[in-house]
Tab-separated table of C-alpha atoms in Angstrom:
chain	number	residue	atom	x	y	z
A	1	MET	CA	179.752	-65.659	12.540
A	2	GLY	CA	182.398	-66.994	14.887
A	3	PHE	CA	185.742	-66.208	16.436
A	4	GLY	CA	187.887	-68.019	13.833
A	5	ASP	CA	190.616	-70.294	15.113
A	6	LEU	CA	190.703	-69.862	18.944
A	7	LYS	CA	193.985	-71.742	19.133
A	8	SER	CA	195.636	-68.877	17.154
A	9	ALA	CA	196.478	-65.283	18.276
A	10	ALA	CA	194.094	-63.930	15.723
A	11	GLY	CA	191.154	-65.903	17.114
A	12	LEU	CA	192.023	-64.924	20.570
A	13	ARG	CA	192.192	-61.320	19.588
A	14	VAL	CA	188.720	-61.482	18.169
A	15	LEU	CA	187.429	-63.052	21.382
A	16	ASN	CA	189.163	-60.486	23.506
A	17	ASP	CA	187.552	-57.676	21.589
A	18	PHE	CA	184.189	-59.322	21.726
A	19	LEU	CA	184.459	-59.548	25.594
A	20	ALA	CA	185.628	-55.972	26.024
A	21	ASP	CA	182.088	-54.902	26.951
A	22	ARG	CA	180.582	-58.290	27.899
A	23	SER	CA	180.882	-60.544	30.886
A	24	TYR	CA	179.686	-63.646	29.059
A	25	ILE	CA	179.384	-65.029	25.466
A	26	GLU	CA	175.632	-64.767	25.657
A	27	GLY	CA	173.312	-62.965	28.169
A	28	TYR	CA	174.141	-61.985	31.750
A	29	VAL	CA	174.946	-65.277	33.308
A	30	PRO	CA	177.377	-68.156	32.618
A	31	SER	CA	175.802	-70.697	30.153
A	32	GLN	CA	176.559	-73.526	27.784
A	33	ALA	CA	177.663	-70.890	25.202
A	34	ASP	CA	180.648	-69.986	27.537
A	35	ILE	CA	181.424	-73.667	27.973
A	36	ALA	CA	181.453	-74.324	24.177
A	37	VAL	CA	183.923	-71.450	23.635
A	38	PHE	CA	185.960	-72.263	26.790
A	39	GLU	CA	186.460	-75.895	25.626
A	40	ALA	CA	187.779	-74.631	22.210
A	41	ILE	CA	190.715	-72.792	23.742
A	42	ALA	CA	193.871	-74.879	24.223
A	43	ALA	CA	195.347	-72.817	27.112
A	44	PRO	CA	194.654	-69.605	29.029
A	45	PRO	CA	194.881	-66.585	26.791
A	46	PRO	CA	198.098	-64.404	27.131
A	47	ALA	CA	197.978	-61.440	29.571
A	48	ASP	CA	197.838	-59.118	26.575
A	49	PHE	CA	194.245	-60.318	25.937
A	50	PHE	CA	193.102	-59.313	29.366
A	51	HIS	CA	189.399	-59.357	28.687
A	52	ALA	CA	189.584	-62.854	27.281
A	53	LEU	CA	191.890	-63.966	30.197
A	54	ARG	CA	189.423	-62.520	32.774
A	55	TRP	CA	186.575	-64.421	31.119
A	56	TYR	CA	188.598	-67.614	30.842
A	57	ASN	CA	189.503	-67.658	34.539
A	58	HIS	CA	185.945	-66.898	35.539
A	59	ILE	CA	184.424	-69.654	33.456
A	60	LYS	CA	187.151	-72.029	34.655
A	61	SER	CA	185.768	-71.628	38.187
A	62	TYR	CA	182.539	-73.211	36.964
A	63	GLU	CA	184.301	-76.432	35.703
A	64	LYS	CA	182.536	-78.710	38.235
A	65	GLN	CA	179.157	-77.168	37.586
A	66	LYS	CA	179.398	-76.801	33.784
A	67	ALA	CA	176.830	-79.530	33.038
A	68	SER	CA	174.275	-77.648	35.055
A	69	LEU	CA	174.647	-74.235	33.485
A	70	PRO	CA	171.660	-73.037	31.414
A	71	GLY	CA	171.265	-73.200	27.692
A	72	VAL	CA	172.032	-75.749	24.952
A	73	LYS	CA	175.530	-76.026	23.675
A	74	LYS	CA	175.713	-75.168	19.928
A	75	ALA	CA	178.381	-75.330	17.244
A	76	LEU	CA	181.264	-72.975	17.962
A	77	GLY	CA	180.613	-71.044	14.781
A	78	LYS	CA	177.171	-70.050	16.126
A	79	TYR	CA	178.850	-67.695	18.747
A	80	GLY	CA	180.773	-64.504	18.375
A	81	PRO	CA	180.708	-61.407	16.077
A	82	ALA	CA	178.663	-61.710	12.936
A	83	ASP	CA	181.479	-60.244	10.673
A	84	VAL	CA	184.015	-62.947	11.309
A	85	GLU	CA	184.178	-65.996	9.156
A	86	ASP	CA	183.467	-69.322	10.811
A	87	THR	CA	186.521	-71.564	10.299
A	88	THR	CA	185.391	-74.315	12.585
A	89	GLY	CA	184.045	-76.363	9.721
A	90	ALA	CA	181.337	-75.845	7.264
A	91	ALA	CA	177.876	-76.902	8.457
A	92	THR	CA	176.478	-79.937	6.699
A	93	ASP	CA	173.021	-79.947	5.247
A	94	SER	CA	170.461	-82.530	6.069
A	95	LYS	CA	170.573	-85.824	4.293
A	96	ASP	CA	167.464	-84.950	2.212
A	97	ASP	CA	169.247	-81.794	0.938
A	98	ASP	CA	172.338	-83.733	0.030
A	99	ASP	CA	170.355	-86.089	-2.174
A	100	ILE	CA	169.189	-83.216	-4.359
A	101	ASP	CA	171.404	-82.285	-7.276
A	102	LEU	CA	170.619	-78.614	-7.744
A	103	PHE	CA	172.989	-77.896	-10.630
A	104	GLY	CA	173.338	-81.128	-12.467
A	105	SER	CA	176.542	-82.438	-14.078
A	106	ASP	CA	179.257	-80.341	-15.634
A	107	ASP	CA	180.757	-83.273	-17.419
A	108	GLU	CA	178.154	-83.637	-20.202
A	109	GLU	CA	175.293	-81.668	-21.624
A	110	GLU	CA	171.895	-82.283	-20.050
A	111	SER	CA	169.242	-84.039	-21.975
A	112	GLU	CA	165.773	-82.546	-21.983
A	113	GLU	CA	164.641	-85.206	-19.679
A	114	ALA	CA	167.474	-84.746	-17.190
A	115	LYS	CA	166.961	-80.952	-17.265
A	116	LYS	CA	163.249	-81.397	-16.513
A	117	LEU	CA	163.962	-83.778	-13.742
A	118	ARG	CA	166.508	-81.420	-12.172
A	119	GLU	CA	164.047	-78.530	-12.302
A	120	GLU	CA	161.351	-80.598	-10.706
A	121	ARG	CA	163.711	-81.516	-7.849
A	122	LEU	CA	164.770	-77.948	-7.467
A	123	ALA	CA	161.052	-76.982	-7.222
A	124	GLN	CA	160.469	-79.672	-4.569
A	125	TYR	CA	163.531	-78.535	-2.657
A	126	GLU	CA	162.399	-74.836	-2.593
A	127	SER	CA	158.887	-75.903	-1.655
A	128	LYS	CA	160.212	-78.012	1.235
A	129	LYS	CA	162.436	-75.151	2.527
A	130	SER	CA	159.631	-72.667	2.352
A	131	LYS	CA	157.422	-74.745	4.570
A	132	LYS	CA	159.958	-74.989	7.367
A	133	PRO	CA	158.706	-72.759	10.270
A	134	ALA	CA	160.878	-69.833	11.181
A	135	VAL	CA	162.696	-70.140	14.474
A	136	VAL	CA	161.738	-67.313	16.846
A	137	ALA	CA	164.435	-66.360	19.209
A	138	LYS	CA	163.212	-65.799	22.704
A	139	SER	CA	164.676	-65.019	26.102
A	140	SER	CA	163.575	-65.346	29.740
A	141	ILE	CA	164.375	-62.170	31.789
A	142	LEU	CA	164.162	-61.690	35.458
A	143	LEU	CA	163.764	-57.985	36.463
A	144	ASP	CA	164.329	-56.229	39.811
A	145	VAL	CA	162.086	-53.222	40.145
A	146	LYS	CA	162.982	-51.052	43.086
A	147	PRO	CA	160.525	-48.519	44.729
A	148	TRP	CA	161.435	-45.230	46.300
A	149	ASP	CA	160.827	-46.229	49.978
A	150	ASP	CA	158.865	-48.497	52.337
A	151	GLU	CA	155.738	-46.404	51.803
A	152	THR	CA	155.433	-47.122	48.074
A	153	ASP	CA	152.346	-49.085	47.209
A	154	MET	CA	153.917	-52.286	45.812
A	155	ALA	CA	150.531	-53.697	44.535
A	156	LYS	CA	150.110	-50.505	42.461
A	157	LEU	CA	153.794	-50.664	41.331
A	158	GLU	CA	153.229	-54.243	40.031
A	159	GLU	CA	149.974	-53.217	38.336
A	160	CYS	CA	151.852	-50.473	36.517
A	161	VAL	CA	154.557	-52.922	35.357
A	162	ARG	CA	152.068	-55.565	34.078
A	163	SER	CA	150.166	-52.829	32.296
A	164	ILE	CA	152.949	-52.587	29.880
A	165	GLN	CA	151.856	-54.593	26.811
A	166	ALA	CA	153.920	-55.170	23.594
A	167	ASP	CA	153.953	-57.721	20.856
A	168	GLY	CA	156.437	-60.438	21.867
A	169	LEU	CA	156.202	-59.659	25.657
A	170	VAL	CA	154.629	-62.104	28.131
A	171	TRP	CA	154.701	-61.398	31.833
A	172	GLY	CA	155.180	-64.302	34.253
A	173	SER	CA	155.383	-64.899	37.961
A	174	SER	CA	156.469	-62.249	40.515
A	175	LYS	CA	157.392	-61.888	44.186
A	176	LEU	CA	158.421	-59.207	46.641
A	177	VAL	CA	161.974	-59.503	47.963
A	178	PRO	CA	163.231	-57.587	51.030
A	179	VAL	CA	166.165	-55.254	50.507
A	180	GLY	CA	166.459	-53.672	53.947
A	181	TYR	CA	164.975	-51.012	56.100
A	182	GLY	CA	161.467	-52.342	55.461
A	183	ILE	CA	161.709	-51.763	51.770
A	184	LYS	CA	160.913	-54.581	49.311
A	185	LYS	CA	161.620	-54.738	45.589
A	186	LEU	CA	159.436	-56.379	42.957
A	187	GLN	CA	161.074	-59.341	41.191
A	188	ILE	CA	159.156	-60.221	38.085
A	189	GLN	CA	159.702	-62.673	35.220
A	190	CYS	CA	158.923	-62.175	31.599
A	191	VAL	CA	159.499	-63.901	28.300
A	192	VAL	CA	160.370	-61.771	25.198
A	193	GLU	CA	160.873	-62.308	21.518
A	194	ASP	CA	164.447	-60.937	20.950
A	195	ASP	CA	163.630	-59.183	17.669
A	196	LYS	CA	160.674	-57.325	19.192
A	197	VAL	CA	161.379	-56.475	22.762
A	198	GLY	CA	164.641	-55.512	24.472
A	199	THR	CA	165.850	-54.675	28.036
A	200	ASP	CA	166.317	-50.993	27.030
A	201	MET	CA	162.666	-50.734	26.009
A	202	LEU	CA	161.537	-52.477	29.296
A	203	GLU	CA	163.649	-50.199	31.374
A	204	GLU	CA	162.344	-47.018	29.654
A	205	ARG	CA	158.682	-48.098	29.975
A	206	ILE	CA	158.940	-49.304	33.646
A	207	THR	CA	160.921	-46.269	34.950
A	208	ALA	CA	158.360	-43.976	33.305
A	209	PHE	CA	156.152	-44.857	36.344
A	210	GLU	CA	158.307	-42.429	38.337
A	211	ASP	CA	155.823	-42.000	41.156
A	212	TYR	CA	156.425	-45.688	42.131
A	213	VAL	CA	159.658	-46.803	40.457
A	214	GLN	CA	163.130	-45.647	41.462
A	215	SER	CA	165.085	-48.031	39.164
A	216	MET	CA	165.004	-51.320	37.253
A	217	ASP	CA	167.840	-53.902	36.944
A	218	VAL	CA	168.204	-57.133	34.964
A	219	ALA	CA	168.695	-59.925	37.588
A	220	ALA	CA	169.007	-62.800	35.001
A	221	PHE	CA	168.846	-63.150	31.293
A	222	ASN	CA	168.746	-66.557	29.579
A	223	LYS	CA	168.102	-67.554	25.984
A	224	ILE	CA	165.345	-70.037	25.461
């Protein structure tokens, strides 16, 4: 995963292709992911890479606010398409992992005692790795749900939205926001597990309440 060397034309081409159908490196708002990639680029991309140049100029406008953008900045190799080799530097294992010699020495034959010790350490290492809790990727999503008109029962509309239940979906706070002509939209927060719930599923389920819902839009999307 990664963009390769972003100081080279090849790396900028990967970035440009990646941004062809995206506004940001992650999600729907500028975040620390954009700042991490922006800071790895030596200069504005050439005009030929217009998607990358558009994104670069946009993120540059947030230079004074970059510290306040959401998210946590990660290693550069954690961003970008999955099928590109990360050339930003191999990740180092933890100190405990470095202390374990998994394969022994190639310079001399192992004694029975050394072989037994190596196998014990390997077993301890595997046991330690298996006990580490899996990291569950989650996102916080703010949805705008629009009714047909000012006569739509907004309490019933919200009740319908909250009736949608799924593994990995938790509904949060909500409020009604005026949009004009006496019409108000429902703005509602939810937290989802990325592997289980997506915005496409939410849109399909919410707009199925066609007696109340005209449309649904994603107002904000942030990784947690």
